[in-house]
Amino acid sequence: MDFQKLCTFETFQRVWSRYGYGGNLRDVIEQEFTRIKGITYLDHAAATLYPESLVRDYSSDISRNLYGNPHSHNPSSRLTHDTVERVRYRVLQHFNTTPEEYSVIFTSGCTAALKLVAESFPWRPQTESEAGSRFCYLTDSHTSVVGMTGVTSGQGVVALPVSPQEVENRAKDEAQGEDVICQTPHLFCYPAQSNFSGRKYPLSHVKGIQARRLYPACDHKGHWFVLLDAASHVSCSPLNLQHCPADFIPISFYKMFGFPTGLGALLVRNDAAGILKKTYFGGGTAAAYLSGEDYYVHSANISDRFEDGTVSFLDIIALNHSFEALYKITGGMHNIQQHTFGLARYTYMLLSSLCHGNGQPVAQIYTEGQFESPSTQGAILNFNLMDSHGKIIGYSQVDRMASLYNIHMRTGCFCNTGACQSFLGITNQQMKRNLQAGHVCGDSIDLVDGQPTGSVRVSFGYMSTFEDCQKFLSFVAECFVEKPVTVDQVKLEKLRATAAESQGSNEDSTIKMTNGEIHQADETKPTEASLKGFGHTDSNSHGGAYSLTDIYIYPIKSCGAYEVHDWPVGPLGLLYDRGWMVVNGNGVCLSQKREARLCLIRPQVHLPSNKLLLRASGMDTISVPLESSPQKHTSYPVCQSKVCGDRVETVDCGDEAALWLSDFLGQPCRLIRQSPYFTRDMKKKPSGAASSSSSSLSLVNEAQYLMINRASVELIQKQMSSRQDYSEGDQLLDTQNVISRFRANLVITGVEPFEEDNWSHLIIGTTRFVVAGQCGRCQMVGVDQDTGTKTKEPLMSLTAYRDGKVTFGVYLTHQLPKDSPTGSVLSVGSLVQPKIHSP
Ligand SMILES: *Cc1c(COP(=O)(O)O)cnc(C)c1O
């Protein structure tokens, strides 16, 4: 049969049915990868390619935003810090885990992550009385893993290389490791995917080793930790840490995205992080230390503790664009795995049945299996070519010819001597002889005495195409096959039959990732606060000394206030108060500290039509539904003024609102709202609130309600007018202007300024509240809420008057009656009854 006729897309489809990502892959390449025109790039296992939109989006991000050192506390460094935290979260989400389970330690790459583990693992040396720690690693490991023995051997720790067969045999035994109390820590390292052959080792081994069911658990009592080298695996496959809870997972990001380079991570299971010992301490890792004494207390945060010095923060920010582009183009790792596996299987089947005119096979392929399934084989093909007499053609010659054809691939031993030796049958003695013959890693001495010193590797990436396979196969046929080109039909048919068989079964057995990829949320209706019986209650007269004079809600966090007269109390505070927020292009929450113009956006909640109106001067008013059916569920960390990292589930409000906000604010933004199914609890419990159970929060920073006292406002006004220097630019601020800057929900008339600081409880109308603390103030009160301009007052006067503790107003938490938690309404004019702290 004619080989060229075999190399068709029809053949491909009979071999594997999944190709591409829904749209036209050719268009994507035309738009995103113009630089590979005319080139067949087949070295994705070494470094994959980044799409052009990634660098464009990244470059406009860092041109527009001011990113400072994340260790400072000024606004530009807060922006960096919050963006980096958001990326950390995104990394965890990609691997289907959460900050509760794992931490991300950014490193310069996979190798640096491995070195970190080697240097901080609490190795126990072998002594006469104690067996000590074991360092076990699969022989099919990258140099950077084997290099850990350089650390262990120096510490008297026994290193045990194990072959894949040994592990496989132990796995069949299923012998249960007996439970013995022995805390000697041991480490087992294996690659999730071999960077040599693309073989995937079972992820189930992780639990097996931890439970001491696998080699060499039976022989060595103690606590086995697992390091899963995922560097090669994650480039084209999903990794679900819910299913394989490895303790340490090193990765390099350029292998996933092509950009940024010089950035990797060690994912650490939080439970295992505690055993790692910190020796060197660089900037940012310490909670405290003395420069003149041996005194160092490490930071409580795992990431901080192990990130010596300043992280490569611009690269980390780039990572956000890398994720964005990858998901946009492919829809996620599951799709990438399906697509790239198909290319590898097709190439494998054709290359293995390709023969010289005399019937001799052309390629010797180094693989354990037969590319049965994407769960056992990745998108890598490793081989040597042979002439018609069965003699190996040196890889350097293949490489040179490939360059002529603009085909880029990798040759040599791929930093994996273990796999190289085992597949090519090179003994240790021969390795040493090869060195004597002048062959060193990375050179072009491909044959010694006719025996290969290495091989050829082709590997695929998510943007690889069927045409790439075709070009490669034609190249082999043209350059290295003695004509006429023939095909081993029997072999091909056999492979095809196994493929057909496995294809049916494996579609379902492949792991489906839900997290990090778009998924539909339940359509259950949110529990809506009952709006029935909502009307003006005028049972409260103005008779008392204290009364409620104003009610404001801030539907969108950090945007303008919406003044109301009567308003329902919802489960999280005033209904719809801080129900929405604006996030920037990196998903980081915007606040007035970052973007003062936010206050010019004046959202209104229109209950009768069930709509949130977005209004701003010079803009058409648009609306979004108050209770939209969720389309996209994503988690964003809510950035708080002091502690960042509190997470909320959010729902995107769609493109119309996003465009409106981006237009008004002049940077890419989106409107998101808190998912109605999500509850976020208050961090500090109200003091003396014995009866109140935990209270839930909206997107506010601290507490459900903020209340201020007009008497305190007037006092600050007096302070301002008595100060001499207010005149330099600052106008005298009227009462309403000052009130608006404090962004309270509730304004009351008090008798004495700041007397509210001493209240423990209060009742407004019929609703009971606990005072949850005082509200600390910052430069935010300098933003004139009418114009978005910044002034020094009233912060200057407040700071001068309050003498150190700059607080203004108090936080409140409601106490709703258990039998009717909904139905309360707050009204302007209601009586306020305070209860003073008992001394
Ligand atoms: C690439 C790779 C490494 C080393 O990664 P660097 O980015 O060079 O630090 C380690 N292990 C495996 C399996 C790899 O594929």
PDB file of C-alpha atoms in Angstrom, residues 517-523 630-633:
ATOM      1  CA  GLU A 517     -13.073  24.891  33.651  1.00  0.00           C
ATOM      2  CA  ILE A 518     -16.434  26.342  32.922  1.00  0.00           C
ATOM      3  CA  HIS A 519     -19.218  24.370  34.455  1.00  0.00           C
ATOM      4  CA  GLN A 520     -22.883  24.826  34.990  1.00  0.00           C
ATOM      5  CA  ALA A 521     -24.075  25.588  38.479  1.00  0.00           C
ATOM      6  CA  ASP A 522     -27.267  24.202  39.979  1.00  0.00           C
ATOM      7  CA  GLU A 523     -30.319  26.074  38.933  1.00  0.00           C
ATOM      8  CA  PRO A 630     -25.456  31.937  37.083  1.00  0.00           C
ATOM      9  CA  GLN A 631     -23.571  31.141  33.892  1.00  0.00           C
ATOM     10  CA  LYS A 632     -19.978  31.188  34.888  1.00  0.00           C
ATOM     11  CA  HIS A 633     -18.934  30.292  38.400  1.00  0.00           C
TER      12      HIS A 633
END
